[in-house]
Amino acid sequence: MNPYRERLTPPATVFVATALVVPATLLVFLPIDQVVGVVVAVLFYAAIVIALVVTSPVLTIDDEAFSAGRARLFPYEIGDVRGFSGAEATQQRGPGLDARAWTLFRGWVKPVVRISLTDGTDPAPYWLVSTRRPDEVVRRLETLRQRTPGR
């Protein structure tokens, strides 16, 4: 199986919105020194952009497991898998969410995948994970799950 990898990075609109740090920084630092103000504004914006990209979680599905950020599920732990988008995804993230569920959401990624767990001792009944391609994630997780003997 070819590995699946998806980084949940923010859309361009988030980077445009964070550019508002530039005039705010200039407002504070220009009275002190113009060069310092411009340099600090550029550095602040660059730091925010880098932080947004570097801290974006990564989803991976390979031959061994499914990883969402630093958490990992092995094939024998994966139960029923369903993808949701639109109003169904909003329902899953909101009123339909079990407080015990393990979640990995990003506000800028609306679709989600719900992965039921087969481990009865796990306090989380399921994982709910944001993804831009729920159908592909469901298909790949089903393929991974079928590798478990007895399924």
PDB file of C-alpha atoms in Angstrom:
ATOM      1  CA  MET A   1       0.000   0.000   0.000  1.00  0.00           C
ATOM      2  CA  ASN A   2       1.273   3.489  -0.852  1.00  0.00           C
ATOM      3  CA  PRO A   3       1.493   5.586   2.306  1.00  0.00           C
ATOM      4  CA  TYR A   4      -1.108   8.305   2.778  1.00  0.00           C
ATOM      5  CA  ARG A   5       0.071  11.595   4.253  1.00  0.00           C
ATOM      6  CA  GLU A   6      -1.934  14.747   4.894  1.00  0.00           C
ATOM      7  CA  ARG A   7      -0.790  17.822   6.797  1.00  0.00           C
ATOM      8  CA  LEU A   8      -3.708  19.825   8.194  1.00  0.00           C
ATOM      9  CA  THR A   9      -2.237  23.227   7.337  1.00  0.00           C
ATOM     10  CA  PRO A  10      -4.323  26.382   7.492  1.00  0.00           C
ATOM     11  CA  PRO A  11      -5.737  27.855   4.273  1.00  0.00           C
ATOM     12  CA  ALA A  12      -4.301  31.024   2.719  1.00  0.00           C
ATOM     13  CA  THR A  13      -7.000  33.146   4.372  1.00  0.00           C
ATOM     14  CA  VAL A  14      -5.542  32.362   7.811  1.00  0.00           C
ATOM     15  CA  PHE A  15      -2.130  33.586   6.687  1.00  0.00           C
ATOM     16  CA  VAL A  16      -3.713  36.746   5.271  1.00  0.00           C
ATOM     17  CA  ALA A  17      -5.557  37.339   8.553  1.00  0.00           C
ATOM     18  CA  THR A  18      -2.391  36.860  10.592  1.00  0.00           C
ATOM     19  CA  ALA A  19      -0.768  39.563   8.463  1.00  0.00           C
ATOM     20  CA  LEU A  20      -2.677  41.982  10.705  1.00  0.00           C
ATOM     21  CA  VAL A  21       0.163  41.490  13.165  1.00  0.00           C
ATOM     22  CA  VAL A  22       2.318  43.639  10.849  1.00  0.00           C
ATOM     23  CA  PRO A  23       0.423  46.946  11.247  1.00  0.00           C
ATOM     24  CA  ALA A  24      -0.105  46.243  14.952  1.00  0.00           C
ATOM     25  CA  THR A  25       3.621  45.712  15.448  1.00  0.00           C
ATOM     26  CA  LEU A  26       4.458  48.781  13.378  1.00  0.00           C
ATOM     27  CA  LEU A  27       2.095  50.844  15.514  1.00  0.00           C
ATOM     28  CA  VAL A  28       4.050  49.859  18.614  1.00  0.00           C
ATOM     29  CA  PHE A  29       7.615  49.974  17.273  1.00  0.00           C
ATOM     30  CA  LEU A  30       7.639  52.810  14.683  1.00  0.00           C
ATOM     31  CA  PRO A  31       7.707  55.534  17.365  1.00  0.00           C
ATOM     32  CA  ILE A  32      10.880  53.910  18.714  1.00  0.00           C
ATOM     33  CA  ASP A  33      12.681  53.402  15.392  1.00  0.00           C
ATOM     34  CA  GLN A  34      11.465  52.828  11.830  1.00  0.00           C
ATOM     35  CA  VAL A  35      13.995  50.157  10.939  1.00  0.00           C
ATOM     36  CA  VAL A  36      13.390  48.290  14.197  1.00  0.00           C
ATOM     37  CA  GLY A  37       9.628  48.517  13.621  1.00  0.00           C
ATOM     38  CA  VAL A  38       9.800  47.011  10.140  1.00  0.00           C
ATOM     39  CA  VAL A  39      12.262  44.284  11.150  1.00  0.00           C
ATOM     40  CA  VAL A  40      10.236  43.280  14.228  1.00  0.00           C
ATOM     41  CA  ALA A  41       6.970  43.276  12.226  1.00  0.00           C
ATOM     42  CA  VAL A  42       8.464  40.998   9.561  1.00  0.00           C
ATOM     43  CA  LEU A  43       9.977  38.698  12.197  1.00  0.00           C
ATOM     44  CA  PHE A  44       6.683  38.448  14.117  1.00  0.00           C
ATOM     45  CA  TYR A  45       4.759  37.571  10.954  1.00  0.00           C
ATOM     46  CA  ALA A  46       7.378  35.021   9.875  1.00  0.00           C
ATOM     47  CA  ALA A  47       7.319  33.427  13.336  1.00  0.00           C
ATOM     48  CA  ILE A  48       3.523  33.117  13.256  1.00  0.00           C
ATOM     49  CA  VAL A  49       3.546  31.565   9.768  1.00  0.00           C
ATOM     50  CA  ILE A  50       6.256  29.096  10.760  1.00  0.00           C
ATOM     51  CA  ALA A  51       4.394  28.191  13.963  1.00  0.00           C
ATOM     52  CA  LEU A  52       1.138  27.600  12.060  1.00  0.00           C
ATOM     53  CA  VAL A  53       2.821  25.292   9.561  1.00  0.00           C
ATOM     54  CA  VAL A  54       5.112  23.426  11.964  1.00  0.00           C
ATOM     55  CA  THR A  55       2.384  22.775  14.547  1.00  0.00           C
ATOM     56  CA  SER A  56      -0.121  21.528  11.952  1.00  0.00           C
ATOM     57  CA  PRO A  57      -0.806  17.859  12.694  1.00  0.00           C
ATOM     58  CA  VAL A  58      -0.063  15.194  10.109  1.00  0.00           C
ATOM     59  CA  LEU A  59      -2.290  12.209   9.292  1.00  0.00           C
ATOM     60  CA  THR A  60      -0.477   9.136   7.975  1.00  0.00           C
ATOM     61  CA  ILE A  61      -1.679   5.712   6.955  1.00  0.00           C
ATOM     62  CA  ASP A  62       0.980   3.162   6.098  1.00  0.00           C
ATOM     63  CA  ASP A  63       1.310  -0.632   6.173  1.00  0.00           C
ATOM     64  CA  GLU A  64       1.661  -0.678   9.960  1.00  0.00           C
ATOM     65  CA  ALA A  65      -0.752   1.862  11.457  1.00  0.00           C
ATOM     66  CA  PHE A  66      -2.796   5.046  11.285  1.00  0.00           C
ATOM     67  CA  SER A  67      -1.242   8.109  12.906  1.00  0.00           C
ATOM     68  CA  ALA A  68      -3.003  11.356  13.731  1.00  0.00           C
ATOM     69  CA  GLY A  69      -0.485  13.779  15.145  1.00  0.00           C
ATOM     70  CA  ARG A  70       1.483  11.821  17.747  1.00  0.00           C
ATOM     71  CA  ALA A  71      -1.320   9.314  18.414  1.00  0.00           C
ATOM     72  CA  ARG A  72      -1.278   5.936  16.677  1.00  0.00           C
ATOM     73  CA  LEU A  73      -3.827   3.203  15.952  1.00  0.00           C
ATOM     74  CA  PHE A  74      -2.799  -0.275  14.849  1.00  0.00           C
ATOM     75  CA  PRO A  75      -4.976  -2.341  12.475  1.00  0.00           C
ATOM     76  CA  TYR A  76      -6.337  -4.609  15.223  1.00  0.00           C
ATOM     77  CA  GLU A  77      -7.630  -1.532  17.115  1.00  0.00           C
ATOM     78  CA  ILE A  78      -9.627  -0.138  14.182  1.00  0.00           C
ATOM     79  CA  GLY A  79     -13.336  -0.916  14.115  1.00  0.00           C
ATOM     80  CA  ASP A  80     -16.018   0.671  11.936  1.00  0.00           C
ATOM     81  CA  VAL A  81     -14.804   3.690   9.930  1.00  0.00           C
ATOM     82  CA  ARG A  82     -17.110   6.402   8.552  1.00  0.00           C
ATOM     83  CA  GLY A  83     -16.482   9.727   6.857  1.00  0.00           C
ATOM     84  CA  PHE A  84     -18.647  12.810   7.324  1.00  0.00           C
ATOM     85  CA  SER A  85     -18.801  16.148   5.559  1.00  0.00           C
ATOM     86  CA  GLY A  86     -21.106  19.147   5.515  1.00  0.00           C
ATOM     87  CA  ALA A  87     -23.908  19.180   8.084  1.00  0.00           C
ATOM     88  CA  GLU A  88     -23.124  15.604   9.157  1.00  0.00           C
ATOM     89  CA  ALA A  89     -19.553  16.613  10.056  1.00  0.00           C
ATOM     90  CA  THR A  90     -20.854  19.572  12.047  1.00  0.00           C
ATOM     91  CA  GLN A  91     -23.197  17.220  13.926  1.00  0.00           C
ATOM     92  CA  GLN A  92     -20.320  14.823  14.683  1.00  0.00           C
ATOM     93  CA  ARG A  93     -18.065  17.646  15.939  1.00  0.00           C
ATOM     94  CA  GLY A  94     -20.845  19.291  17.950  1.00  0.00           C
ATOM     95  CA  PRO A  95     -24.051  17.852  19.421  1.00  0.00           C
ATOM     96  CA  GLY A  96     -23.254  14.263  18.392  1.00  0.00           C
ATOM     97  CA  LEU A  97     -19.785  14.232  19.970  1.00  0.00           C
ATOM     98  CA  ASP A  98     -19.195  11.821  22.842  1.00  0.00           C
ATOM     99  CA  ALA A  99     -17.166  13.637  25.517  1.00  0.00           C
ATOM    100  CA  ARG A 100     -14.967  10.537  25.898  1.00  0.00           C
ATOM    101  CA  ALA A 101     -13.939  10.496  22.223  1.00  0.00           C
ATOM    102  CA  TRP A 102     -10.358  11.219  21.213  1.00  0.00           C
ATOM    103  CA  THR A 103     -10.400  14.156  18.819  1.00  0.00           C
ATOM    104  CA  LEU A 104      -8.043  15.919  16.457  1.00  0.00           C
ATOM    105  CA  PHE A 105      -9.839  18.911  14.960  1.00  0.00           C
ATOM    106  CA  ARG A 106      -8.727  21.900  12.988  1.00  0.00           C
ATOM    107  CA  GLY A 107     -11.339  24.616  12.508  1.00  0.00           C
ATOM    108  CA  TRP A 108     -10.272  25.171   8.923  1.00  0.00           C
ATOM    109  CA  VAL A 109     -10.820  21.499   7.955  1.00  0.00           C
ATOM    110  CA  LYS A 110     -14.549  20.735   8.074  1.00  0.00           C
ATOM    111  CA  PRO A 111     -14.852  17.031   7.052  1.00  0.00           C
ATOM    112  CA  VAL A 112     -14.127  14.383   9.696  1.00  0.00           C
ATOM    113  CA  VAL A 113     -13.580  10.639   9.911  1.00  0.00           C
ATOM    114  CA  ARG A 114     -14.975   8.636  12.819  1.00  0.00           C
ATOM    115  CA  ILE A 115     -12.960   5.536  13.741  1.00  0.00           C
ATOM    116  CA  SER A 116     -14.572   3.148  16.223  1.00  0.00           C
ATOM    117  CA  LEU A 117     -12.155   1.315  18.496  1.00  0.00           C
ATOM    118  CA  THR A 118     -12.181  -2.424  19.145  1.00  0.00           C
ATOM    119  CA  ASP A 119     -10.268  -2.181  22.443  1.00  0.00           C
ATOM    120  CA  GLY A 120     -12.885  -2.447  25.188  1.00  0.00           C
ATOM    121  CA  THR A 121     -10.431  -1.190  27.809  1.00  0.00           C
ATOM    122  CA  ASP A 122      -9.757   2.071  25.968  1.00  0.00           C
ATOM    123  CA  PRO A 123     -11.704   4.906  27.642  1.00  0.00           C
ATOM    124  CA  ALA A 124     -12.301   6.529  24.240  1.00  0.00           C
ATOM    125  CA  PRO A 125     -15.084   4.818  22.279  1.00  0.00           C
ATOM    126  CA  TYR A 126     -13.862   6.304  19.001  1.00  0.00           C
ATOM    127  CA  TRP A 127     -11.509   8.773  17.333  1.00  0.00           C
ATOM    128  CA  LEU A 128     -12.850  11.766  15.422  1.00  0.00           C
ATOM    129  CA  VAL A 129     -10.244  13.279  13.108  1.00  0.00           C
ATOM    130  CA  SER A 130     -10.374  16.215  10.686  1.00  0.00           C
ATOM    131  CA  THR A 131      -9.344  15.436   7.103  1.00  0.00           C
ATOM    132  CA  ARG A 132      -9.753  17.126   3.752  1.00  0.00           C
ATOM    133  CA  ARG A 133     -10.264  13.744   2.019  1.00  0.00           C
ATOM    134  CA  PRO A 134     -12.608  11.655   4.192  1.00  0.00           C
ATOM    135  CA  ASP A 135     -13.499   9.149   1.452  1.00  0.00           C
ATOM    136  CA  GLU A 136      -9.861   8.318   0.755  1.00  0.00           C
ATOM    137  CA  VAL A 137      -9.044   8.029   4.473  1.00  0.00           C
ATOM    138  CA  VAL A 138     -12.020   5.681   5.009  1.00  0.00           C
ATOM    139  CA  ARG A 139     -10.972   3.526   2.043  1.00  0.00           C
ATOM    140  CA  ARG A 140      -7.368   3.288   3.222  1.00  0.00           C
ATOM    141  CA  LEU A 141      -8.335   2.566   6.831  1.00  0.00           C
ATOM    142  CA  GLU A 142     -10.678  -0.203   5.682  1.00  0.00           C
ATOM    143  CA  THR A 143      -7.811  -1.682   3.653  1.00  0.00           C
ATOM    144  CA  LEU A 144      -5.499  -1.437   6.663  1.00  0.00           C
ATOM    145  CA  ARG A 145      -8.135  -2.962   8.950  1.00  0.00           C
ATOM    146  CA  GLN A 146      -8.564  -5.980   6.663  1.00  0.00           C
ATOM    147  CA  ARG A 147      -4.934  -6.918   7.353  1.00  0.00           C
ATOM    148  CA  THR A 148      -5.913  -8.007  10.855  1.00  0.00           C
ATOM    149  CA  PRO A 149      -6.342 -11.789  11.083  1.00  0.00           C
ATOM    150  CA  GLY A 150      -9.937 -12.858  11.701  1.00  0.00           C
ATOM    151  CA  ARG A 151     -11.556  -9.954   9.843  1.00  0.00           C
TER     152      ARG A 151
END
